Amino acid sequence: MSSSPREYVIAKWIDPAFTELYSAARFVLRFFIEVFQPPFEFKEIIRQCYEIGYKSLPLITLTGFVTGIVFTNQSRPSLAEFGAASWLPSLIAIAIIRALAPLVTALITAGKVGSNIGAELGSMKVTEQIDAMEVSAINPFKFLVVSRVVATTLTLPVLMTYSAFVGLMGAYLNVHLNELTSFTSFFQSAFSQITFLDIYASLFKAVVYGFTIGIVGCYKGFNATQGTQGVGRAANTAVVISMFLIFIEEILIVQVTTWIRTS
Amino acid sequence: MTKHKQSQGIDRSQTVILLKDLYKSFGELDVLCGVDLEVYKGENVVVLGRSGSGKSVLIKIISGLLMPDSGTVNVLGNDVSKLNSKDLQALRLKIGFSFQGSALYDSMTVRENLEFPLVRNLRNLSAAEIDKAIREVLEAVNLEQTMNQMPSELSGGQRKRIGIARTLILKPEIMLYDEPTAGLDPLTCTDINDLINEVQQRYHTSSIIITHDLTCAKSTGDRVAMLLEGKFLREGTFEEVFNTEDERVKSFFDYNFIQ
């Protein structure tokens, strides 16, 4: 019996979408239940922080530094046109601390770490390593998922702060070479327009992005199916969904901070 | 010629695994349709069947990795489907599961693979005790020299042996072997079959061995059960099952001999 187009759309898209959403919500809920239950995997969390944080430093350094230089170069002519070149350090600091550092760090980490988590757990899933943990009376969710999500959530604010620092150093280098501004006057000018709200909001964003990258990567990897193809799909969708969610979260957090700033 | 299994040390008064009227489906596909099985203490039961006949599903249900749609799964006196997660974890310490693909943790060395279940389940062991346990199981599977190697550096047979060693380190009462000889050459298959019998004798385990390899069935099974069409069509010694008049069972044996 042939189904109507409406039934087809429901069966093909709507049902699976809600099933996936339900399954993801259960996964997130399980994380919040298990993260507070002993035993705590401190050793594994520290190892993951090293893997996720320390090993991302070269890439974060490069992207942060280049962002600072490029943004300064691109902003200078526009400001100079209005005779506002002296505002350059403030503009750069606002842009880097409020938006660029959290977003660039999150996107780079989603690409590097999110795909890595998705592929690693996906591979463990399809080769039955996760089942092997379970039958050895080890909680694989606690060992694999909780440790990774906690590590990404803790690490991303640190990476973001480092990225902002490196970005400002890149901007300073550019400004110093072009306008011969001293280190002290550059940073005095840069931080004159920065408030604690900017810093707190950025740190909060980094925490949210870190959690998103970790939980999406783990969810996709933990639920990988269909062999090596499934591993590739888990890695790929982990990155795509993380980035999509990061942009949505960015919009929401910016709306809230703008409302706090203006009220 | 394949050696016959000499059954000894089986205590028929003690049932370690009891499956009653077990059903399991995946969507439209009925995999198990009323399975009954009893495994006695010290006994090796071989479950023979074609690929996709639900053999692996059966042992995954026994270990609590999958839940049955209906029926009873009683392992060491515990109804598996009614256990809470803590009790299921405790039961799993008594069950060893050897996976078809070995399922060794590929980011860890052999030593770390063996150490992992031990230190996580018995947290107050000293370094010397851990070292002793690792050496003991490596000696049992005759692979002491591989201790610091990565799983990727091992052959298929060695991986199977380390997989078995990893389960033995927790001293299980029950061993579940999922296709222990799949993908191995005949000589290595013989080694694995001997190892399964050695494990039975040395660790006094009761086992379910899932296979479609007749040589493995003949040399390791005290009893053979034929799983076809979602239920056990025939049970008994290898000869009893082999000499059955049931055409469906005979066709399985004929096909395997042609292979």
Coordinates of C-alpha atoms in Angstrom, one line a residue:
Chain A
M1 CA 0.0 0.0 0.0
S2 CA 1.5 3.4 -1.0
S3 CA 1.6 6.0 1.7
S4 CA 0.6 9.7 1.3
P5 CA 3.3 12.3 0.9
R6 CA 2.4 13.5 4.5
E7 CA 2.9 10.0 5.9
Y8 CA 6.1 9.7 4.0
V9 CA 7.6 13.0 5.4
I10 CA 6.6 12.0 8.9
A11 CA 8.1 8.5 8.6
K12 CA 11.2 9.6 6.7
W13 CA 12.1 12.9 8.5
I14 CA 9.9 13.9 11.5
D15 CA 9.9 10.6 13.4
P16 CA 13.6 10.0 13.2
A17 CA 14.3 13.6 14.1
F18 CA 12.3 13.4 17.3
T19 CA 13.7 10.0 18.1
E20 CA 17.2 11.4 17.7
L21 CA 16.3 14.4 19.8
Y22 CA 14.9 12.2 22.6
S23 CA 18.0 10.0 22.5
A24 CA 20.3 13.0 22.6
A25 CA 18.4 14.5 25.6
R26 CA 18.7 11.2 27.5
F27 CA 22.4 11.2 26.7
V28 CA 22.8 14.7 28.1
L29 CA 20.7 13.9 31.2
R30 CA 22.8 10.8 31.8
F31 CA 25.9 12.9 31.7
F32 CA 24.5 15.3 34.4
I33 CA 23.6 12.3 36.6
E34 CA 26.9 10.5 36.2
V35 CA 29.2 13.5 36.5
F36 CA 28.3 13.9 40.1
Q37 CA 28.4 10.2 41.1
P38 CA 31.6 8.6 42.4
P39 CA 34.0 7.1 41.4
F40 CA 35.5 10.1 39.7
E41 CA 37.9 9.5 36.9
F42 CA 40.4 12.3 37.8
K43 CA 43.3 10.6 36.1
E44 CA 41.5 10.2 32.9
I45 CA 40.1 13.8 33.0
I46 CA 43.7 15.1 33.4
R47 CA 44.9 12.9 30.5
Q48 CA 42.0 14.2 28.3
C49 CA 42.8 17.8 29.3
Y50 CA 46.3 17.2 28.1
E51 CA 45.2 15.6 24.9
I52 CA 42.5 18.2 24.2
G53 CA 44.1 21.3 25.6
Y54 CA 47.9 21.0 25.4
K55 CA 47.9 19.3 22.0
S56 CA 45.7 22.0 20.6
L57 CA 48.0 24.8 21.6
P58 CA 50.0 25.1 18.3
L59 CA 46.9 25.4 16.2
I60 CA 45.3 27.9 18.7
T61 CA 48.5 29.9 18.7
L62 CA 48.6 30.1 14.9
T63 CA 44.9 30.9 14.5
G64 CA 44.8 33.4 17.4
F65 CA 47.9 35.2 16.2
V66 CA 46.8 35.4 12.5
T67 CA 43.3 36.6 13.6
G68 CA 44.9 39.5 15.6
I69 CA 47.1 40.5 12.7
V70 CA 44.5 40.2 10.0
F71 CA 41.8 41.9 12.0
T72 CA 44.1 44.9 12.7
N73 CA 45.1 45.2 9.1
Q74 CA 41.5 45.1 7.9
S75 CA 40.2 47.6 10.5
R76 CA 43.0 50.2 10.2
P77 CA 41.9 51.8 6.8
S78 CA 38.3 52.2 7.8
L79 CA 39.1 53.8 11.1
A80 CA 41.8 56.0 9.5
E81 CA 39.2 57.2 7.0
F82 CA 37.1 58.6 9.9
G83 CA 40.2 59.9 11.7
A84 CA 39.7 57.3 14.5
A85 CA 42.9 55.3 14.1
S86 CA 43.7 55.9 17.8
W87 CA 40.6 53.7 18.6
L88 CA 42.2 50.8 16.9
P89 CA 43.5 49.0 20.1
S90 CA 40.1 49.4 21.8
L91 CA 38.2 48.1 18.7
I92 CA 40.6 45.1 18.4
A93 CA 40.3 44.3 22.1
I94 CA 36.5 44.4 22.0
A95 CA 36.3 42.3 18.9
I96 CA 38.8 39.7 20.1
I97 CA 37.7 39.4 23.7
R98 CA 33.9 39.6 23.0
A99 CA 33.6 37.6 19.8
L100 CA 36.7 36.4 17.9
A101 CA 38.6 34.6 20.6
P102 CA 35.6 32.5 21.9
L103 CA 34.3 31.8 18.4
V104 CA 37.6 31.0 16.6
T105 CA 38.8 28.8 19.5
A106 CA 35.5 27.0 19.6
L107 CA 35.4 26.4 15.8
I108 CA 39.0 25.3 15.7
T109 CA 38.5 23.0 18.7
A110 CA 35.3 21.6 17.2
G111 CA 37.2 20.7 14.0
K112 CA 40.2 19.2 15.8
V113 CA 38.9 17.8 19.0
G114 CA 35.2 17.1 18.1
S115 CA 36.1 15.0 15.1
N116 CA 38.8 13.2 17.1
I117 CA 36.3 12.3 19.9
G118 CA 33.7 11.2 17.4
A119 CA 36.1 9.1 15.4
E120 CA 37.8 7.6 18.5
L121 CA 34.6 6.6 20.3
G122 CA 33.0 5.6 17.0
S123 CA 35.9 3.2 16.3
M124 CA 35.7 1.8 19.8
K125 CA 32.0 1.3 19.4
V126 CA 32.1 -0.6 16.1
T127 CA 35.1 -2.7 17.2
E128 CA 33.1 -3.7 20.4
Q129 CA 35.6 -2.1 22.7
I130 CA 32.8 -0.2 24.5
D131 CA 30.9 -3.5 25.0
A132 CA 34.1 -5.0 26.2
M133 CA 34.3 -2.4 28.9
E134 CA 30.7 -3.0 29.9
V135 CA 31.1 -6.7 30.3
S136 CA 34.3 -6.1 32.3
A137 CA 32.0 -4.3 34.8
I138 CA 33.5 -0.9 33.9
N139 CA 31.1 1.9 33.2
P140 CA 32.1 3.1 29.7
F141 CA 29.9 6.2 29.9
K142 CA 31.7 7.4 32.9
F143 CA 35.2 6.5 31.7
L144 CA 34.8 7.7 28.1
V145 CA 32.1 10.3 28.0
V146 CA 32.1 12.0 31.3
S147 CA 35.9 12.4 31.3
R148 CA 36.0 13.9 27.8
V149 CA 33.0 16.2 28.3
V150 CA 34.5 17.5 31.6
A151 CA 37.9 17.9 29.9
T152 CA 36.5 19.9 26.9
T153 CA 34.4 22.1 29.3
L154 CA 37.3 22.9 31.5
T155 CA 39.9 23.3 28.7
L156 CA 38.1 25.6 26.3
P157 CA 38.0 28.6 28.6
V158 CA 41.8 28.2 29.1
L159 CA 42.3 27.9 25.4
M160 CA 40.0 30.9 24.7
T161 CA 42.0 33.0 27.2
Y162 CA 45.2 32.0 25.6
S163 CA 43.8 32.6 22.1
A164 CA 42.7 36.1 23.2
F165 CA 46.2 36.8 24.6
V166 CA 47.9 35.6 21.4
G167 CA 45.5 37.5 19.2
L168 CA 46.1 40.8 21.2
M169 CA 49.9 40.1 20.9
G170 CA 49.5 39.7 17.1
A171 CA 47.5 43.0 17.0
Y172 CA 50.1 44.8 19.1
L173 CA 52.8 43.6 16.8
N174 CA 51.0 45.0 13.8
V175 CA 50.1 48.3 15.5
H176 CA 53.7 48.6 16.9
L177 CA 55.2 48.1 13.5
N178 CA 52.9 50.5 11.8
E179 CA 52.2 53.2 14.4
L180 CA 55.2 52.7 16.7
T181 CA 52.8 52.4 19.7
S182 CA 54.4 51.2 22.9
F183 CA 53.4 48.0 24.6
T184 CA 52.0 49.9 27.7
S185 CA 50.0 52.5 25.7
F186 CA 48.6 49.8 23.4
F187 CA 47.3 47.6 26.2
Q188 CA 46.1 50.6 28.3
S189 CA 44.1 51.8 25.3
A190 CA 42.9 48.2 24.5
F191 CA 41.5 47.5 27.9
S192 CA 40.0 50.9 28.5
Q193 CA 36.7 49.8 26.9
I194 CA 36.7 46.2 28.3
T195 CA 34.4 45.5 31.2
F196 CA 34.2 42.5 33.5
L197 CA 30.9 41.6 31.8
D198 CA 32.9 41.1 28.6
I199 CA 35.3 38.8 30.2
Y200 CA 32.7 36.8 32.2
A201 CA 30.5 36.5 29.1
S202 CA 33.4 35.2 27.0
L203 CA 34.4 32.7 29.7
F204 CA 30.8 31.6 29.9
K205 CA 30.6 31.2 26.1
A206 CA 33.8 29.1 26.2
V207 CA 32.3 26.8 28.9
V208 CA 29.1 26.3 26.9
Y209 CA 31.1 25.7 23.6
G210 CA 33.4 23.3 25.4
F211 CA 30.5 21.3 26.7
T212 CA 28.8 21.3 23.3
I213 CA 31.9 20.1 21.5
G214 CA 32.5 17.3 24.1
I215 CA 28.9 16.1 24.4
V216 CA 28.2 16.1 20.6
G217 CA 31.4 14.3 19.8
C218 CA 30.8 11.7 22.5
Y219 CA 27.1 11.3 21.5
K220 CA 27.9 10.7 17.8
G221 CA 30.8 8.4 18.6
F222 CA 29.0 6.4 21.3
N223 CA 26.1 5.8 18.9
A224 CA 28.1 5.0 15.8
T225 CA 26.9 2.1 13.7
Q226 CA 27.8 0.4 10.4
G227 CA 31.5 -0.2 10.6
T228 CA 34.2 2.1 9.3
Q229 CA 31.7 4.1 7.3
G230 CA 29.8 4.8 10.6
V231 CA 33.1 6.0 12.2
G232 CA 33.7 8.5 9.4
R233 CA 30.1 9.7 9.7
A234 CA 30.4 10.1 13.4
A235 CA 33.5 12.2 13.1
N236 CA 31.9 14.3 10.4
T237 CA 28.5 14.9 12.0
A238 CA 30.2 15.6 15.3
V239 CA 32.0 18.6 13.7
V240 CA 29.0 19.8 11.7
I241 CA 26.5 19.6 14.6
S242 CA 28.9 21.2 17.1
M243 CA 29.6 24.1 14.8
F244 CA 25.9 24.6 14.1
L245 CA 25.1 24.6 17.8
I246 CA 28.0 26.9 18.6
F247 CA 26.6 29.5 16.2
I248 CA 23.1 29.2 17.7
E249 CA 24.6 29.5 21.2
E250 CA 26.6 32.5 20.1
I251 CA 23.5 34.3 19.0
L252 CA 21.6 33.5 22.2
I253 CA 24.5 34.5 24.5
V254 CA 25.2 37.7 22.6
Q255 CA 21.5 38.6 22.9
V256 CA 21.5 38.0 26.7
T257 CA 24.8 40.0 27.3
T258 CA 23.6 42.9 25.2
W259 CA 20.4 43.0 27.2
I260 CA 22.4 42.9 30.5
R261 CA 24.8 45.6 29.2
T262 CA 22.0 47.9 28.2
S263 CA 19.6 47.4 31.1
Chain B
M1 CA 42.1 -35.7 12.9
T2 CA 40.1 -33.7 15.3
K3 CA 40.3 -34.7 18.9
H4 CA 37.2 -35.6 20.8
K5 CA 36.4 -33.7 23.9
Q6 CA 36.7 -35.9 27.1
S7 CA 34.0 -34.5 29.3
Q8 CA 35.0 -34.4 33.0
G9 CA 34.4 -32.3 36.1
I10 CA 30.9 -31.4 35.1
D11 CA 28.5 -31.0 38.1
R12 CA 25.0 -31.7 36.7
S13 CA 23.4 -30.9 40.0
Q14 CA 24.4 -27.2 39.6
T15 CA 23.0 -25.1 36.9
V16 CA 24.9 -21.9 36.1
I17 CA 23.0 -20.6 33.2
L18 CA 19.3 -21.2 32.6
L19 CA 17.4 -19.7 29.6
K20 CA 13.7 -20.2 29.4
D21 CA 11.4 -19.4 26.5
L22 CA 13.6 -16.5 25.3
Y23 CA 12.4 -14.2 22.6
K24 CA 14.3 -11.3 20.9
S25 CA 13.4 -9.3 17.8
F26 CA 15.1 -6.4 16.0
G27 CA 12.2 -4.5 14.3
E28 CA 10.5 -6.9 12.0
L29 CA 13.3 -9.5 12.3
D30 CA 12.6 -12.3 14.8
V31 CA 16.0 -13.5 16.0
L32 CA 15.3 -15.7 19.0
C33 CA 11.9 -17.5 19.1
G34 CA 11.6 -19.4 22.3
V35 CA 15.1 -20.5 23.2
D36 CA 15.6 -22.8 26.2
L37 CA 19.1 -23.8 27.4
E38 CA 20.6 -25.1 30.6
V39 CA 24.4 -25.0 31.3
Y40 CA 25.8 -27.0 34.2
K41 CA 28.8 -26.1 36.3
G42 CA 32.1 -27.0 34.6
E43 CA 30.4 -27.7 31.3
N44 CA 31.4 -26.4 27.8
V45 CA 28.3 -25.9 25.6
V46 CA 28.8 -25.2 22.0
V47 CA 26.1 -23.2 20.2
L48 CA 26.3 -24.0 16.5
G49 CA 24.4 -22.2 13.9
R50 CA 24.5 -20.2 10.6
S51 CA 25.7 -16.6 10.5
G52 CA 22.8 -14.3 11.5
S53 CA 21.0 -17.1 13.4
G54 CA 21.2 -15.1 16.7
K55 CA 24.1 -16.9 18.4
S56 CA 25.9 -13.7 19.4
V57 CA 22.6 -12.1 20.4
L58 CA 22.1 -15.1 22.8
I59 CA 25.4 -14.5 24.7
K60 CA 24.9 -10.7 24.7
I61 CA 21.6 -11.3 26.4
I62 CA 23.3 -13.6 29.0
S63 CA 25.9 -10.9 29.7
G64 CA 23.2 -8.2 30.0
L65 CA 24.4 -6.3 26.9
L66 CA 21.0 -6.8 25.3
M67 CA 17.7 -7.3 27.0
P68 CA 15.3 -10.0 25.8
D69 CA 11.8 -9.1 24.7
S70 CA 10.4 -11.9 26.9
G71 CA 11.6 -15.0 28.7
T72 CA 13.9 -15.7 31.6
V73 CA 17.7 -15.4 31.8
N74 CA 19.0 -16.8 35.0
V75 CA 22.8 -16.6 35.5
L76 CA 24.4 -17.9 38.7
G77 CA 21.0 -17.6 40.4
N78 CA 20.4 -14.1 39.2
D79 CA 17.5 -13.1 36.9
V80 CA 19.6 -10.8 34.6
S81 CA 16.7 -8.8 33.3
K82 CA 15.6 -7.8 36.8
L83 CA 19.0 -6.8 38.1
N84 CA 19.8 -3.1 38.8
S85 CA 23.0 -1.7 37.3
K86 CA 25.0 -2.3 40.5
D87 CA 24.1 -5.9 40.8
L88 CA 24.5 -6.4 37.0
Q89 CA 28.1 -5.0 37.4
A90 CA 28.7 -7.5 40.2
L91 CA 27.4 -10.4 38.1
R92 CA 29.6 -9.3 35.2
L93 CA 32.7 -9.7 37.3
K94 CA 31.8 -13.5 37.2
I95 CA 31.3 -13.6 33.5
G96 CA 34.2 -13.5 31.0
F97 CA 33.3 -12.4 27.4
S98 CA 35.7 -13.2 24.6
F99 CA 34.7 -11.1 21.5
Q100 CA 34.8 -12.2 17.9
G101 CA 37.2 -9.4 17.0
S102 CA 39.0 -9.6 20.4
A103 CA 37.9 -6.0 21.2
L104 CA 41.3 -5.1 22.7
Y105 CA 41.7 -1.5 23.6
D106 CA 43.8 -0.4 20.7
S107 CA 45.2 2.7 22.5
M108 CA 46.7 0.6 25.3
T109 CA 49.5 -1.9 25.4
V110 CA 48.8 -5.6 26.2
R111 CA 49.8 -4.9 29.8
E112 CA 47.4 -1.9 30.1
N113 CA 44.6 -4.0 28.5
L114 CA 45.0 -6.6 31.2
E115 CA 45.5 -4.1 34.0
F116 CA 42.5 -2.0 33.0
P117 CA 39.6 -4.3 34.3
L118 CA 41.6 -5.3 37.3
V119 CA 42.5 -1.9 38.7
R120 CA 39.0 -0.5 38.0
N121 CA 37.2 -3.4 39.7
L122 CA 39.6 -4.2 42.5
R123 CA 40.9 -0.8 43.5
N124 CA 43.0 -1.7 46.5
L125 CA 45.4 -4.1 44.8
S126 CA 49.1 -3.4 45.2
A127 CA 51.4 -2.9 42.2
A128 CA 53.0 -6.3 43.0
E129 CA 49.6 -8.1 43.1
I130 CA 48.6 -6.5 39.7
D131 CA 51.9 -7.5 38.2
K132 CA 51.5 -11.1 39.5
A133 CA 48.0 -11.4 38.1
I134 CA 49.1 -10.1 34.7
R135 CA 52.0 -12.5 34.5
E136 CA 49.8 -15.4 35.5
V137 CA 47.2 -14.8 32.8
L138 CA 49.8 -14.1 30.2
E139 CA 51.5 -17.4 31.2
A140 CA 48.1 -19.2 30.9
V141 CA 47.7 -18.0 27.3
N142 CA 51.4 -18.5 26.6
L143 CA 52.1 -15.0 25.5
E144 CA 54.4 -13.5 28.2
Q145 CA 56.6 -11.9 25.6
T146 CA 53.9 -9.6 24.3
M147 CA 53.4 -7.7 27.5
N148 CA 54.6 -4.3 26.2
Q149 CA 53.3 -4.7 22.7
M150 CA 50.4 -2.8 21.2
P151 CA 47.4 -4.8 19.9
S152 CA 48.2 -3.7 16.4
E153 CA 51.5 -5.5 16.6
L154 CA 49.9 -8.8 17.4
S155 CA 48.6 -11.6 15.0
G156 CA 45.0 -12.6 14.9
G157 CA 45.6 -15.6 17.1
Q158 CA 47.6 -13.6 19.6
R159 CA 44.8 -11.0 19.8
K160 CA 42.3 -13.7 20.6
R161 CA 44.5 -15.1 23.3
I162 CA 45.1 -11.7 24.9
G163 CA 41.3 -11.1 24.7
I164 CA 40.8 -14.4 26.6
A165 CA 43.6 -13.4 29.1
R166 CA 41.9 -10.1 29.7
T167 CA 38.7 -11.9 30.8
L168 CA 40.6 -14.5 32.8
I169 CA 42.3 -11.8 35.0
L170 CA 39.0 -11.3 36.8
K171 CA 38.8 -15.1 37.5
P172 CA 35.3 -15.6 36.0
E173 CA 33.0 -18.5 36.7
I174 CA 31.5 -18.4 33.2
M175 CA 33.2 -17.8 29.9
L176 CA 31.3 -16.7 26.8
Y177 CA 33.3 -17.2 23.6
D178 CA 32.0 -15.4 20.5
E179 CA 33.4 -17.2 17.4
P180 CA 36.8 -17.9 19.0
T181 CA 38.3 -19.4 15.8
A182 CA 36.8 -17.1 13.2
G183 CA 39.3 -15.8 10.7
L184 CA 42.2 -17.9 12.0
D185 CA 44.3 -20.5 10.2
P186 CA 43.7 -24.2 11.1
L187 CA 46.8 -24.5 13.3
T188 CA 46.0 -21.4 15.3
C189 CA 42.4 -22.7 15.5
T190 CA 43.7 -25.9 17.2
D191 CA 45.7 -23.7 19.6
I192 CA 42.6 -21.7 20.5
N193 CA 40.5 -24.9 20.9
D194 CA 43.2 -26.3 23.3
L195 CA 43.3 -23.0 25.2
I196 CA 39.5 -23.1 25.7
N197 CA 39.8 -26.6 27.1
E198 CA 42.8 -25.5 29.3
V199 CA 40.8 -22.6 30.6
Q200 CA 37.9 -25.0 31.5
Q201 CA 40.3 -27.3 33.4
R202 CA 42.5 -24.7 35.0
Y203 CA 39.9 -22.1 36.0
H204 CA 37.0 -24.5 36.4
T205 CA 34.8 -22.4 34.2
S206 CA 31.5 -23.2 32.6
S207 CA 31.4 -21.9 29.0
I208 CA 29.2 -21.2 26.0
I209 CA 31.1 -21.3 22.8
I210 CA 29.4 -19.7 19.8
T211 CA 30.8 -21.0 16.6
H212 CA 30.0 -22.3 13.1
D213 CA 33.4 -24.1 13.1
L214 CA 32.7 -27.9 13.4
T215 CA 36.3 -28.7 14.5
C216 CA 36.0 -26.2 17.3
A217 CA 32.6 -27.6 18.3
K218 CA 33.9 -31.2 18.3
S219 CA 37.1 -30.5 20.3
T220 CA 35.7 -28.0 22.8
G221 CA 32.1 -28.9 23.4
D222 CA 30.9 -31.3 26.1
R223 CA 27.5 -30.7 24.6
V224 CA 26.4 -29.1 21.3
A225 CA 23.2 -27.2 20.7
M226 CA 22.1 -26.4 17.2
L227 CA 20.5 -22.9 16.9
L228 CA 18.4 -22.7 13.7
E229 CA 15.3 -20.6 12.9
G230 CA 15.5 -18.9 16.3
K231 CA 15.4 -22.0 18.5
F232 CA 17.5 -25.0 19.5
L233 CA 16.5 -27.7 17.0
R234 CA 18.9 -30.3 18.4
E235 CA 21.0 -30.8 21.6
G236 CA 23.4 -33.5 22.7
T237 CA 26.9 -34.7 22.1
F238 CA 28.6 -33.7 18.9
E239 CA 27.9 -37.2 17.4
E240 CA 24.2 -37.1 18.5
V241 CA 23.7 -33.8 16.8
F242 CA 25.8 -34.8 13.8
N243 CA 23.9 -38.0 13.2
T244 CA 20.4 -36.4 13.5
E245 CA 17.8 -37.1 10.8
D246 CA 16.5 -33.5 10.9
E247 CA 17.2 -32.2 7.3
R248 CA 17.7 -28.6 8.5
V249 CA 20.5 -29.7 10.8
K250 CA 22.0 -32.1 8.3
S251 CA 22.1 -29.4 5.6
F252 CA 24.2 -27.3 8.0
F253 CA 26.7 -30.1 8.5
D254 CA 26.8 -31.0 4.8
Y255 CA 27.4 -27.4 3.9
N256 CA 30.2 -27.1 6.4
F257 CA 31.9 -30.2 5.2
I258 CA 31.8 -29.0 1.6
Q259 CA 33.4 -25.8 2.8

